Structures are given as C-alpha cells and as structure tokens.
Amino acid sequence: MRLFGNGLARAAVRFKPAAFVGTFIALVLAAAIVSACGILLESGLRATVPPGRYAHTPVVLTAHQRVGSQEESEPAPDRVRLDASLVATAARTPGAAAAAPDLTFPVRRGDAALTAHGWGSAPFTGAALAVGAAPRDGEVVLDPAAARAAQARPGGRITLTTADGAHRFRVSGIARTSPQGRTGGPTVWFTDARARALSGHPATVDAVLVRPRPGTTPGALAARLERALKNAPAARVCTGEGRGAAEEPGLEGAREVLEGIGGSFGGVATVVALFTTAGTVALSVGQRGREIALLRAIGATPRQIRRSIAAEALLVAPLAGALGTLPGIGLAHWWFGQLRDKGAIPAGVELSVSWIPLVSAVGAGLLTALLAGLAAARRPARIKPGQALGEAAAEPFRPGVVRTLLGTAALAGGCVLAGVAASSSGEDAANAALGVVMLFMLAVGLLGPFVARGCAWLVGLPLRAGRAPAVLAAANARANARRLASAITPLVLAMAFASTLVFLHTSEDHATAGQRREGVVADHVVSAPGGLPADATARAGRVRGVAAAVGVLRTGVLVRKGSGDGAWMETASAQGVSGTGRALAAVQDLDVRTGGLDALGRDAVAVDAGLASSLGVEVGDRLRLSLPDGSTAAPRVVATYGRGLGLAQVTLPRAALVSHVTSGFDSHVLVRDAKGADPAAVAAALGPLGEVTGPGGYAAARDEENELNAWANTVMAAVLGGFAAVAAANTLVMTVLDRRRELAMLRLIGSTRRQVLDMVRWEALLVVTAGVALGTAIALVTLVPMARGMTGEGPYLPPLTYAGFVGAAVALGLLATGLPARAGLRHGR
C-alpha cells in the first residue's frame, strides 16, 4: 500500500500527465494484442462442437482424427474411419441395445449438391419416415428439401451422380429430420450396403452409433465398449459433448489454427509488444532524467527513486492494461469471425472469453512497465547526485557491457539461424523465419545506440553538405544516439515484420503461379462446382479430337520428417491422376528431374524434388506416408520433379487415393487436343461434362486454396506492423515533445520557424531512412533463404507494395514529428 501512496509518483502522474501519455498508449496497445492472442489460444484449447445429427445417439464410436504418435501427431487431411467389423463388436457388447454404421458422403443431382447417408443410421439421428417406406436396393429416401428440389414423390425416379458416375434410383419415401439432425442441405439415404459401395470405401465406416438397453447408462455402456475395443487402439468412445467432435472431424484442424495463431504467432506478437512497450517506458523514464537527478541532488535516496518508479508503473499500467483488453476482445471476435467465414473453423465452435487471458495481458504489461522503468532508472538513481545532474545535461554514449554482450549474441544467433534456414528446404526454412527476425530485432534493440550512431553518420553525410537545417539535423542525430535509437527501433520492427510476412506470401504465390503456368500444358480444363465423377475422364477421352484426358483428384497426405524424438508429421499436397504416365506428361509438365513418369502406377509415386530431398528419399526408395484418411502406405519412388509447389508435392495413381477420401469426385479433367484438331470444336464437345476453360482455369481454382494463407499472413502483418508503426509514431511524438525547450531556444537565438520545422523534418527523414533500410535488410536476410528453400527462387517484392510500405513510413515519420513540433513552437511563443 505504501507504493500506491508514494507522493512522488502521485505528483508526477497528477501534475505532468503528458509525460505518461506515450507509456499509457503503448501499454494499451500491448494489452490489446496480448489479450486477443490469448483469447484465440484459449478458444483453441477449449474448442468443442455441440452434437447435431448425433444428438439422439447416446454413445458414438469414431476414430482419432490425428495421425502419428502423441508427440508428433497432425490432423489427418481427410476423415479417419473405422473398420466396418466394429459395428458387430459394438452390437455384441453387454448393455448395447443396437448399433448401426454411419456414413456421410457427397452426391449430386445435376449441379445441386446433396449429402448421403445409409438408412441404418436414420433411427439413431432423429430421422423418420413421413411418407412411403424404407429403401431397398435400387431405392432412396429423400428429405423434404431434396424432394422439393427434384420434384420427386414416392414411386418416382431420380438420377444421382456419385464419384463413380450417374445412377438411376426409385424414390421409396420421404423422411423428416429433427432440428438437430439437419445437415444444412438436401439429404438422401441409401441402403447401408449401397451406401458403403457408393462412398468408395466399403470396408470402413465414419462412425458406429450405439444405443444402450433400458437401465444401462451411456457412461456404463461407454466403459464396456472401451474394454471391448482394447484391441482397436484407433477407436475412441464418445458421449456427451464429445459426440460433436466425433461428428465434425474439422474440429482438430480448427484447434490447430486457433492454437497456432494464439500460441505461435501470439508468442511472437507478445514478445514484440512487450519489447516495444519496454522501450517506450524506458524512453519515458529517461526523458525525466533531469527530474531524477534533481531529486537526488535535494536528498532523495536511490531506494526512494526506485519506489517512485515502481509506484508510477502500478498507477498507470493496470488502468492502461484493463482499457486495452476491450479492443483486444473486439479484435479476437473479428479475427475469429473471419476465420469462421473462410471455413477454417466449423460453425459450432464458439469464441471463449474468460478472465485468464485478460488478467495475463494486464499482468504482462504491468511487469514489463515495472522492470523497464526500474532498469531505466537504475543508473541515475545509483550514481552520485552531481554526476546525475551532469549526465542529465548531456546524453552520455555508454551502452552497458551486459547489454552490448547480449546484443552481440543476438546478432550472432540471427546470422547462424539464417544460415540454417539457407541450408534447409520447404517448410523447414519457413519455420526459421520469425526466429531470424526476432533475433535481429533483439540485436537492433540492444545495440540501438551503436546502430543509431552508425546510421546518423552514414545517412547524415549528405545532410552535412546541405543547408543549415539539414546540418543541424545531422549534428543532433550524432549527439543524441540513444534518443535516435528509441525512434528507429519501432520503425525497424514495423518494416521487418510487415515485409517478412507479406513478401513471404508474395514470393510463394509468384513462384507457384509461374510453376502452374508452365506446368499445365493441357489445352482444356474441365471442372464443376462439386467436382467431376470418374467417368467424366473416360467420356472426355472419347470426344473426337482429344489425344489425352487425365482426371485429377486433389487432396493431401502426411509425411514424417526428422527422426527419433525430433520427428514430426507434415502435410504435403497430393494429386491422384488417372491414366498412364505418358498421358499425364501430355497435360502436365512436372519438370521431371530423376526417374520417369512411365513407371507411375500401382505401388508407385512421384515426388517433388525439394520434398524428396528433405525426406532423404531417391528414386527406387520407399516413401512412407499416411494417406488422407490416416492409412499408411509405402509406395516406391519412380520420379522426382521440380514443379511440386505449383501442381502437387506428391503424385499418385487415382486408384491409390480414391478409397481414402470422403469425396471421390475429380477436381479437374485435363484434356490435350490431338494434332490438327479444332480447339473450339473440342471445347464445345466437352461442354456437357462441366465448365470448360483454358489452362488458366486450373490456376484460378488452385489460387482459391491459398486465400486463407494469404489472408492470415496479411492480418498478422497488419497486427504486428500496425502495432510497431503506432509505437514508432508514439515514440517520435514523445521525443519531439520532450524537446520543446530545445526548439524554443533555437527560436530565441534567431532561427526562423521554418528553419526549425525543416530541421525536424530532416531528422524525421533520417530516422525513417535508417528504419526502412535496416528493416528491409533484416527482411531480406530472412526472406532470401526462406524463399529459396520453399520455391527454389529468390524473394519477390512487388514494387508497388514495397513503395507503399516506404511511403507509409515516410508519412508516419513526418506527421509524428511535424505536428507536435508545430504545437511546441506555438506553445513556446
């Protein structure tokens, strides 16, 4: 309590509130970022989905949706399924009244998409016949929405397209569903046997639905099922809220996204926010060096000075932190909503806002302000009063030994990590990005006075040849290296982080677009909103004038990188192609490096050269991978190629993938015209299969998949770069306001108002030039190895985007110095 009652602190805050405005703003922004990231992290950890179709089923058996051991697991690219024999095992379990398999897969009626199930699961999911009878072989039951769309009644006929082609069915009945059991679109039910055949994976099921006997609780039945399934480690028993996770396999991916943003990015953002805040607090305390020295001269003890600084932090930081959590909550809600709208988070997942991230944000800001203030006041509070007054009169250039050593170590660490990134490939290189930036930024912050003096000398060379305001600006920069460093560091932060995050994506996107443009050599690309059935490729091949037609089924697989305790699972893009290797070469130029596509077939795979290098496999080796549904395979590598980034990192026969995905519809059919064929006539003949475009249609569809990554990079750049930019403006304003006496003195000795403002502008341009140059250098040191590792090319910096960053920095520097300088000159009249 004595800290809160400290008279010096209360007087400083009460009578000189302007001295604390900059600190207050920095703490508010830091709390906003820390709390927003903390809320997203907590939401990922607590993410659940309420049961929908499974709300009427007390116990559900499903498979774990992660692949790999607990330490190295990764969400499966598609749904992991259970062996169909577990239905009988569940039905025989004591206490089980009935068990049924559940399957969910897409079908189409013309251009309309429907969701298909087996009728055996209908009683377990709240579906019941309203009209007609249960389906038999060759029959289907429709829900009211599907029946209205098809204008179908019991006894009528309907044509449905599944992954293997079109089929004609008789409508046996119309079923109503409960509100929880509605899937959000038209639904169709087949017999269980027909559903397993049409789904493409007849030996597996999505889940097993179990109903207990009267007198048996769901918990008791779940315990018995766990004992009965002890030889099936992939299966898990779900009750209560766990049934929602069993129904929505995308929940694991949503958790990964939220935990990645809140944890990985949030950790970096928190460090940046607290690092910048600490600099602002230290600047604020340092600007009051004269006051501290005067207090020492009139008898204040070092302990009293330290207690005063601590009390100031306790008075300002909690209020600023509490205020900052409000925009933090708003930012988290906006971020979460955007992720949901873009399909990264299932609709049933809710944002979790509790006191934990909010209190953590306030506490982190308080601790940062306290430590930074005490560190900044350590020397003026410790030295003799006379010496303190002397140092307050003229800024000393004496960076501490510990600070210098730590800064040198951070610089060396950044160089070493950049070298590691340069020798890596793929995502291994990308993972080192933020580490490289953070180390170099730490080095800039710790070695700031040295960096500032060097920049002042180098950038000041042309200024010293200019007119009086420019010469005076250069002299001020050399004499006040610490002040210059506090202004340069946030600008370097903003430029380095924004450039790294944005230009990493532009580099990847530029290389990807180039590889696709060169890799897709087909004359026509056939596509449809819901995909194309397998027979579309055969039908395209029979069109007059077509030399080759290849169906492409796009998905993902998991590969294991590293070895031993340091191994991890990583997702790789994959394509399943129909036809021979020669036909594939006619529509896709994969840029084969070793081996050949002629051997592509059963138990064979072609791999991107960069991925093969990082996995340590060559032609003739076995590539151990997990297929989309988690099944393991080890096909023989028959070729490596160079355009995996633009097309797919792994190329397999379509037959090896189709039984391991939920939707077996092809993404595209690529068509090559025969020599001398009329392209327009071929395109017209392909029209009934779907939308026919040129090679650019394939690239446009692929670009949509990268939208989420591009958006995420842009948002992260905006959050980090925007915070650093505001911090830079805040620091510049604080610096100029602290120089009001200096500016007034220049006016008293004869300098005109215009000369003083010109001097301030030249100083601002010097700071901006140094910040932009250093930030760009750090970004390039980070981007060059990353871009080469990921794309095999150098980074791509769009000129207009980079010019926008530079222009924003210049505008920020001029406004943040010019406006307070004008105000100070008016006040000094």
mmCIF file of C-alpha atoms in Angstrom, residues 163-462:
data_model
loop_
_atom_site.group_PDB
_atom_site.id
_atom_site.type_symbol
_atom_site.label_atom_id
_atom_site.label_comp_id
_atom_site.label_asym_id
_atom_site.label_seq_id
_atom_site.Cartn_x
_atom_site.Cartn_y
_atom_site.Cartn_z
ATOM 1 C CA ALA A 163 -17.999 -40.373 -57.561
ATOM 2 C CA ASP A 164 -18.165 -43.371 -59.925
ATOM 3 C CA GLY A 165 -20.816 -41.921 -62.245
ATOM 4 C CA ALA A 166 -24.585 -41.409 -62.670
ATOM 5 C CA HIS A 167 -27.174 -43.830 -61.251
ATOM 6 C CA ARG A 168 -30.959 -44.032 -61.521
ATOM 7 C CA PHE A 169 -32.941 -44.725 -58.334
ATOM 8 C CA ARG A 170 -36.553 -45.171 -57.341
ATOM 9 C CA VAL A 171 -37.783 -42.894 -54.552
ATOM 10 C CA SER A 172 -39.258 -45.132 -51.841
ATOM 11 C CA GLY A 173 -40.142 -42.483 -49.274
ATOM 12 C CA ILE A 174 -39.777 -39.004 -47.790
ATOM 13 C CA ALA A 175 -38.192 -38.670 -44.332
ATOM 14 C CA ARG A 176 -38.423 -35.859 -41.833
ATOM 15 C CA THR A 177 -35.472 -34.978 -39.612
ATOM 16 C CA SER A 178 -35.212 -33.365 -36.190
ATOM 17 C CA PRO A 179 -33.823 -29.788 -35.978
ATOM 18 C CA GLN A 180 -30.511 -31.139 -34.593
ATOM 19 C CA GLY A 181 -30.288 -33.770 -37.319
ATOM 20 C CA ARG A 182 -30.470 -31.350 -40.238
ATOM 21 C CA THR A 183 -27.179 -31.256 -42.088
ATOM 22 C CA GLY A 184 -27.780 -27.827 -43.611
ATOM 23 C CA GLY A 185 -28.589 -29.095 -47.124
ATOM 24 C CA PRO A 186 -30.699 -31.639 -49.027
ATOM 25 C CA THR A 187 -30.197 -35.203 -47.789
ATOM 26 C CA VAL A 188 -30.609 -38.633 -49.357
ATOM 27 C CA TRP A 189 -30.498 -42.081 -47.732
ATOM 28 C CA PHE A 190 -29.434 -45.334 -49.433
ATOM 29 C CA THR A 191 -29.444 -48.839 -48.068
ATOM 30 C CA ASP A 192 -26.387 -49.450 -45.876
ATOM 31 C CA ALA A 193 -24.847 -51.835 -48.414
ATOM 32 C CA ARG A 194 -25.378 -49.446 -51.318
ATOM 33 C CA ALA A 195 -24.108 -46.501 -49.266
ATOM 34 C CA ARG A 196 -20.855 -48.331 -48.471
ATOM 35 C CA ALA A 197 -20.369 -49.164 -52.157
ATOM 36 C CA LEU A 198 -21.125 -45.651 -53.404
ATOM 37 C CA SER A 199 -18.976 -43.963 -50.754
ATOM 38 C CA GLY A 200 -15.858 -45.522 -52.259
ATOM 39 C CA HIS A 201 -14.675 -47.219 -49.047
ATOM 40 C CA PRO A 202 -16.898 -50.286 -48.497
ATOM 41 C CA ALA A 203 -14.761 -51.767 -45.695
ATOM 42 C CA THR A 204 -14.862 -48.747 -43.395
ATOM 43 C CA VAL A 205 -17.442 -46.501 -41.737
ATOM 44 C CA ASP A 206 -17.324 -42.936 -40.441
ATOM 45 C CA ALA A 207 -18.704 -43.880 -37.040
ATOM 46 C CA VAL A 208 -20.635 -46.533 -35.150
ATOM 47 C CA LEU A 209 -23.810 -45.358 -33.407
ATOM 48 C CA VAL A 210 -24.775 -47.295 -30.278
ATOM 49 C CA ARG A 211 -27.933 -47.207 -28.166
ATOM 50 C CA PRO A 212 -27.900 -48.644 -24.606
ATOM 51 C CA ARG A 213 -30.502 -51.022 -23.241
ATOM 52 C CA PRO A 214 -33.036 -49.697 -20.743
ATOM 53 C CA GLY A 215 -31.357 -49.436 -17.355
ATOM 54 C CA THR A 216 -27.851 -49.016 -18.821
ATOM 55 C CA THR A 217 -26.436 -45.512 -18.663
ATOM 56 C CA PRO A 218 -24.375 -44.099 -21.546
ATOM 57 C CA GLY A 219 -21.360 -43.878 -19.229
ATOM 58 C CA ALA A 220 -21.596 -47.545 -18.243
ATOM 59 C CA LEU A 221 -22.006 -48.625 -21.865
ATOM 60 C CA ALA A 222 -19.054 -46.444 -22.891
ATOM 61 C CA ALA A 223 -16.841 -48.128 -20.283
ATOM 62 C CA ARG A 224 -17.836 -51.588 -21.553
ATOM 63 C CA LEU A 225 -17.205 -50.557 -25.137
ATOM 64 C CA GLU A 226 -13.729 -49.314 -24.235
ATOM 65 C CA ARG A 227 -12.921 -52.717 -22.756
ATOM 66 C CA ALA A 228 -14.379 -54.491 -25.792
ATOM 67 C CA LEU A 229 -12.344 -52.312 -28.160
ATOM 68 C CA LYS A 230 -8.999 -52.586 -26.380
ATOM 69 C CA ASN A 231 -7.591 -54.302 -29.487
ATOM 70 C CA ALA A 232 -8.698 -51.407 -31.679
ATOM 71 C CA PRO A 233 -6.499 -48.522 -30.469
ATOM 72 C CA ALA A 234 -7.649 -46.218 -33.270
ATOM 73 C CA ALA A 235 -11.226 -46.214 -31.963
ATOM 74 C CA ARG A 236 -12.474 -43.880 -29.273
ATOM 75 C CA VAL A 237 -15.778 -43.849 -27.419
ATOM 76 C CA CYS A 238 -17.644 -40.541 -27.238
ATOM 77 C CA THR A 239 -20.520 -39.436 -25.033
ATOM 78 C CA GLY A 240 -21.945 -36.047 -24.107
ATOM 79 C CA GLU A 241 -20.209 -33.106 -25.813
ATOM 80 C CA GLY A 242 -17.623 -35.478 -27.271
ATOM 81 C CA ARG A 243 -20.227 -36.593 -29.807
ATOM 82 C CA GLY A 244 -19.958 -33.219 -31.510
ATOM 83 C CA ALA A 245 -16.231 -33.724 -32.088
ATOM 84 C CA ALA A 246 -16.972 -37.193 -33.478
ATOM 85 C CA GLU A 247 -19.428 -35.695 -35.945
ATOM 86 C CA GLU A 248 -17.167 -32.803 -37.005
ATOM 87 C CA PRO A 249 -13.660 -34.035 -37.936
ATOM 88 C CA GLY A 250 -12.726 -30.486 -38.917
ATOM 89 C CA LEU A 251 -12.605 -29.605 -35.220
ATOM 90 C CA GLU A 252 -8.999 -30.827 -34.965
ATOM 91 C CA GLY A 253 -7.958 -28.550 -37.808
ATOM 92 C CA ALA A 254 -9.777 -25.617 -36.194
ATOM 93 C CA ARG A 255 -7.942 -26.244 -32.947
ATOM 94 C CA GLU A 256 -4.648 -26.271 -34.827
ATOM 95 C CA VAL A 257 -5.467 -22.947 -36.486
ATOM 96 C CA LEU A 258 -6.550 -21.230 -33.273
ATOM 97 C CA GLU A 259 -3.687 -22.612 -31.227
ATOM 98 C CA GLY A 260 -1.244 -21.701 -33.996
ATOM 99 C CA ILE A 261 -2.456 -18.101 -34.131
ATOM 100 C CA GLY A 262 -2.861 -17.720 -30.397
ATOM 101 C CA GLY A 263 0.243 -19.692 -29.452
ATOM 102 C CA SER A 264 2.910 -19.449 -32.141
ATOM 103 C CA PHE A 265 2.016 -16.084 -33.632
ATOM 104 C CA GLY A 266 0.689 -14.871 -30.297
ATOM 105 C CA GLY A 267 4.004 -15.643 -28.634
ATOM 106 C CA VAL A 268 5.901 -13.611 -31.226
ATOM 107 C CA ALA A 269 3.352 -10.797 -31.095
ATOM 108 C CA THR A 270 3.526 -10.745 -27.310
ATOM 109 C CA VAL A 271 7.307 -10.530 -27.322
ATOM 110 C CA VAL A 272 7.206 -7.731 -29.891
ATOM 111 C CA ALA A 273 4.517 -5.841 -27.977
ATOM 112 C CA LEU A 274 6.276 -6.135 -24.649
ATOM 113 C CA PHE A 275 9.670 -5.380 -26.200
ATOM 114 C CA THR A 276 8.323 -2.209 -27.799
ATOM 115 C CA THR A 277 6.455 -1.249 -24.651
ATOM 116 C CA ALA A 278 9.595 -1.680 -22.591
ATOM 117 C CA GLY A 279 11.409 0.693 -24.939
ATOM 118 C CA THR A 280 8.649 3.265 -24.620
ATOM 119 C CA VAL A 281 8.655 3.028 -20.816
ATOM 120 C CA ALA A 282 12.436 3.311 -20.736
ATOM 121 C CA LEU A 283 12.261 6.361 -23.004
ATOM 122 C CA SER A 284 9.661 7.957 -20.747
ATOM 123 C CA VAL A 285 11.792 7.410 -17.642
ATOM 124 C CA GLY A 286 14.940 8.523 -19.451
ATOM 125 C CA GLN A 287 13.271 11.751 -20.544
ATOM 126 C CA ARG A 288 12.767 12.572 -16.875
ATOM 127 C CA GLY A 289 16.453 12.163 -16.159
ATOM 128 C CA ARG A 290 16.719 15.828 -15.111
ATOM 129 C CA GLU A 291 13.937 15.383 -12.563
ATOM 130 C CA ILE A 292 15.515 12.238 -11.134
ATOM 131 C CA ALA A 293 18.902 13.941 -10.946
ATOM 132 C CA LEU A 294 17.344 16.963 -9.202
ATOM 133 C CA LEU A 295 15.590 14.693 -6.699
ATOM 134 C CA ARG A 296 18.911 13.024 -5.978
ATOM 135 C CA ALA A 297 20.528 16.440 -5.539
ATOM 136 C CA ILE A 298 17.954 17.528 -2.922
ATOM 137 C CA GLY A 299 18.348 14.360 -0.894
ATOM 138 C CA ALA A 300 16.193 11.584 -2.383
ATOM 139 C CA THR A 301 17.731 8.161 -1.797
ATOM 140 C CA PRO A 302 18.148 5.536 -4.552
ATOM 141 C CA ARG A 303 15.510 3.425 -2.795
ATOM 142 C CA GLN A 304 13.016 6.284 -2.899
ATOM 143 C CA ILE A 305 13.653 6.796 -6.612
ATOM 144 C CA ARG A 306 13.107 3.104 -7.323
ATOM 145 C CA ARG A 307 9.917 3.058 -5.227
ATOM 146 C CA SER A 308 8.665 6.114 -7.064
ATOM 147 C CA ILE A 309 9.225 4.479 -10.469
ATOM 148 C CA ALA A 310 7.528 1.276 -9.267
ATOM 149 C CA ALA A 311 4.573 3.232 -7.939
ATOM 150 C CA GLU A 312 4.208 5.050 -11.276
ATOM 151 C CA ALA A 313 4.023 1.681 -13.027
ATOM 152 C CA LEU A 314 1.406 0.471 -10.540
ATOM 153 C CA LEU A 315 -0.644 3.620 -11.080
ATOM 154 C CA VAL A 316 -0.522 3.674 -14.903
ATOM 155 C CA ALA A 317 -0.098 0.065 -16.120
ATOM 156 C CA PRO A 318 -3.207 -1.618 -14.587
ATOM 157 C CA LEU A 319 -5.561 1.059 -15.926
ATOM 158 C CA ALA A 320 -3.920 1.008 -19.368
ATOM 159 C CA GLY A 321 -3.970 -2.799 -19.448
ATOM 160 C CA ALA A 322 -7.624 -3.009 -18.413
ATOM 161 C CA LEU A 323 -8.557 -0.457 -21.067
ATOM 162 C CA GLY A 324 -6.501 -2.337 -23.684
ATOM 163 C CA THR A 325 -8.368 -5.603 -23.124
ATOM 164 C CA LEU A 326 -11.553 -4.036 -24.571
ATOM 165 C CA PRO A 327 -10.143 -3.582 -28.112
ATOM 166 C CA GLY A 328 -8.373 -6.913 -27.581
ATOM 167 C CA ILE A 329 -11.729 -8.656 -27.125
ATOM 168 C CA GLY A 330 -13.049 -6.862 -30.202
ATOM 169 C CA LEU A 331 -10.003 -7.891 -32.254
ATOM 170 C CA ALA A 332 -10.392 -11.515 -31.152
ATOM 171 C CA HIS A 333 -14.091 -11.519 -32.128
ATOM 172 C CA TRP A 334 -13.312 -10.046 -35.561
ATOM 173 C CA TRP A 335 -10.428 -12.447 -36.153
ATOM 174 C CA PHE A 336 -12.478 -15.459 -35.069
ATOM 175 C CA GLY A 337 -15.407 -14.428 -37.260
ATOM 176 C CA GLN A 338 -13.195 -14.045 -40.298
ATOM 177 C CA LEU A 339 -11.702 -17.495 -39.768
ATOM 178 C CA ARG A 340 -15.192 -18.976 -39.487
ATOM 179 C CA ASP A 341 -16.381 -17.189 -42.641
ATOM 180 C CA LYS A 342 -13.395 -18.559 -44.555
ATOM 181 C CA GLY A 343 -14.167 -22.132 -43.476
ATOM 182 C CA ALA A 344 -11.196 -22.614 -41.165
ATOM 183 C CA ILE A 345 -13.462 -23.059 -38.128
ATOM 184 C CA PRO A 346 -16.686 -25.153 -38.027
ATOM 185 C CA ALA A 347 -19.892 -23.258 -37.400
ATOM 186 C CA GLY A 348 -20.491 -24.837 -33.983
ATOM 187 C CA VAL A 349 -17.228 -23.652 -32.414
ATOM 188 C CA GLU A 350 -17.611 -20.607 -30.182
ATOM 189 C CA LEU A 351 -15.111 -17.987 -29.042
ATOM 190 C CA SER A 352 -14.109 -18.461 -25.392
ATOM 191 C CA VAL A 353 -13.563 -15.243 -23.447
ATOM 192 C CA SER A 354 -12.556 -15.727 -19.820
ATOM 193 C CA TRP A 355 -10.600 -13.769 -17.236
ATOM 194 C CA ILE A 356 -7.391 -15.765 -17.811
ATOM 195 C CA PRO A 357 -6.059 -14.058 -20.999
ATOM 196 C CA LEU A 358 -7.332 -10.660 -19.826
ATOM 197 C CA VAL A 359 -5.603 -10.821 -16.460
ATOM 198 C CA SER A 360 -2.492 -12.250 -18.135
ATOM 199 C CA ALA A 361 -2.399 -9.292 -20.548
ATOM 200 C CA VAL A 362 -2.736 -6.764 -17.739
ATOM 201 C CA GLY A 363 -0.141 -8.593 -15.644
ATOM 202 C CA ALA A 364 2.331 -8.827 -18.519
ATOM 203 C CA GLY A 365 2.034 -5.095 -19.185
ATOM 204 C CA LEU A 366 2.449 -4.248 -15.511
ATOM 205 C CA LEU A 367 5.515 -6.453 -15.142
ATOM 206 C CA THR A 368 7.040 -5.018 -18.332
ATOM 207 C CA ALA A 369 6.457 -1.413 -17.235
ATOM 208 C CA LEU A 370 7.854 -2.135 -13.782
ATOM 209 C CA LEU A 371 11.027 -3.867 -14.984
ATOM 210 C CA ALA A 372 11.666 -1.418 -17.838
ATOM 211 C CA GLY A 373 11.193 1.581 -15.562
ATOM 212 C CA LEU A 374 13.466 0.219 -12.854
ATOM 213 C CA ALA A 375 16.112 -0.686 -15.431
ATOM 214 C CA ALA A 376 15.997 2.799 -16.975
ATOM 215 C CA ALA A 377 16.198 4.470 -13.560
ATOM 216 C CA ARG A 378 18.931 2.188 -12.242
ATOM 217 C CA ARG A 379 21.910 4.356 -13.229
ATOM 218 C CA PRO A 380 20.545 7.829 -12.399
ATOM 219 C CA ALA A 381 19.294 6.505 -9.060
ATOM 220 C CA ARG A 382 22.594 4.824 -8.220
ATOM 221 C CA ILE A 383 25.257 7.385 -9.169
ATOM 222 C CA LYS A 384 26.205 10.465 -7.185
ATOM 223 C CA PRO A 385 23.822 13.442 -7.360
ATOM 224 C CA GLY A 386 26.387 15.730 -9.007
ATOM 225 C CA GLN A 387 27.211 13.170 -11.641
ATOM 226 C CA ALA A 388 23.499 12.572 -12.258
ATOM 227 C CA LEU A 389 22.977 16.268 -12.949
ATOM 228 C CA GLY A 390 25.899 16.288 -15.354
ATOM 229 C CA GLU A 391 24.599 13.258 -17.290
ATOM 230 C CA ALA A 392 21.101 14.746 -17.426
ATOM 231 C CA ALA A 393 22.502 17.853 -19.088
ATOM 232 C CA ALA A 394 24.222 15.946 -21.883
ATOM 233 C CA GLU A 395 23.230 12.499 -23.109
ATOM 234 C CA PRO A 396 26.083 10.018 -22.483
ATOM 235 C CA PHE A 397 27.025 7.377 -25.011
ATOM 236 C CA ARG A 398 27.773 4.460 -22.735
ATOM 237 C CA PRO A 399 25.771 1.313 -23.540
ATOM 238 C CA GLY A 400 26.118 -1.190 -20.715
ATOM 239 C CA VAL A 401 28.508 -4.122 -21.004
ATOM 240 C CA VAL A 402 25.767 -6.696 -20.399
ATOM 241 C CA ARG A 403 23.508 -5.033 -22.955
ATOM 242 C CA THR A 404 26.313 -4.944 -25.513
ATOM 243 C CA LEU A 405 27.183 -8.601 -24.966
ATOM 244 C CA LEU A 406 23.551 -9.706 -25.233
ATOM 245 C CA GLY A 407 23.079 -7.655 -28.393
ATOM 246 C CA THR A 408 26.192 -9.161 -29.959
ATOM 247 C CA ALA A 409 24.977 -12.656 -29.041
ATOM 248 C CA ALA A 410 21.563 -11.959 -30.614
ATOM 249 C CA LEU A 411 23.251 -10.685 -33.791
ATOM 250 C CA ALA A 412 25.430 -13.795 -33.990
ATOM 251 C CA GLY A 413 22.426 -16.035 -33.303
ATOM 252 C CA GLY A 414 20.445 -14.390 -36.077
ATOM 253 C CA CYS A 415 23.289 -14.950 -38.540
ATOM 254 C CA VAL A 416 23.597 -18.605 -37.527
ATOM 255 C CA LEU A 417 19.832 -19.215 -37.766
ATOM 256 C CA ALA A 418 19.744 -17.500 -41.174
ATOM 257 C CA GLY A 419 22.472 -19.894 -42.301
ATOM 258 C CA VAL A 420 20.432 -22.851 -41.035
ATOM 259 C CA ALA A 421 17.413 -21.593 -42.961
ATOM 260 C CA ALA A 422 19.552 -21.223 -46.090
ATOM 261 C CA SER A 423 20.587 -24.880 -45.894
ATOM 262 C CA SER A 424 17.004 -26.102 -45.307
ATOM 263 C CA SER A 425 14.160 -26.581 -47.733
ATOM 264 C CA GLY A 426 10.402 -26.368 -47.798
ATOM 265 C CA GLU A 427 8.645 -25.524 -44.557
ATOM 266 C CA ASP A 428 11.829 -26.222 -42.591
ATOM 267 C CA ALA A 429 13.149 -22.955 -43.975
ATOM 268 C CA ALA A 430 9.869 -21.132 -43.321
ATOM 269 C CA ASN A 431 9.788 -22.238 -39.697
ATOM 270 C CA ALA A 432 13.022 -20.352 -39.054
ATOM 271 C CA ALA A 433 11.578 -17.043 -40.338
ATOM 272 C CA LEU A 434 10.220 -15.438 -37.220
ATOM 273 C CA GLY A 435 13.180 -16.688 -35.197
ATOM 274 C CA VAL A 436 15.604 -14.908 -37.533
ATOM 275 C CA VAL A 437 13.556 -11.701 -37.423
ATOM 276 C CA MET A 438 13.234 -11.816 -33.648
ATOM 277 C CA LEU A 439 16.962 -12.300 -33.088
ATOM 278 C CA PHE A 440 17.911 -9.473 -35.436
ATOM 279 C CA MET A 441 15.281 -7.222 -33.890
ATOM 280 C CA LEU A 442 16.599 -8.031 -30.432
ATOM 281 C CA ALA A 443 20.078 -7.164 -31.657
ATOM 282 C CA VAL A 444 18.842 -3.821 -33.025
ATOM 283 C CA GLY A 445 17.100 -3.033 -29.744
ATOM 284 C CA LEU A 446 20.086 -3.924 -27.556
ATOM 285 C CA LEU A 447 22.718 -2.382 -29.807
ATOM 286 C CA GLY A 448 20.488 0.593 -30.600
ATOM 287 C CA PRO A 449 22.954 3.379 -29.680
ATOM 288 C CA PHE A 450 25.688 1.838 -31.864
ATOM 289 C CA VAL A 451 23.216 1.292 -34.712
ATOM 290 C CA ALA A 452 21.846 4.818 -34.360
ATOM 291 C CA ARG A 453 25.290 6.435 -34.328
ATOM 292 C CA GLY A 454 26.317 4.467 -37.419
ATOM 293 C CA CYS A 455 23.091 5.413 -39.211
ATOM 294 C CA ALA A 456 23.486 9.048 -38.148
ATOM 295 C CA TRP A 457 26.991 9.106 -39.590
ATOM 296 C CA LEU A 458 26.110 7.322 -42.823
ATOM 297 C CA VAL A 459 22.727 8.911 -43.558
ATOM 298 C CA GLY A 460 23.970 12.251 -42.218
ATOM 299 C CA LEU A 461 26.752 12.518 -44.817
ATOM 300 C CA PRO A 462 24.558 14.108 -47.495
#
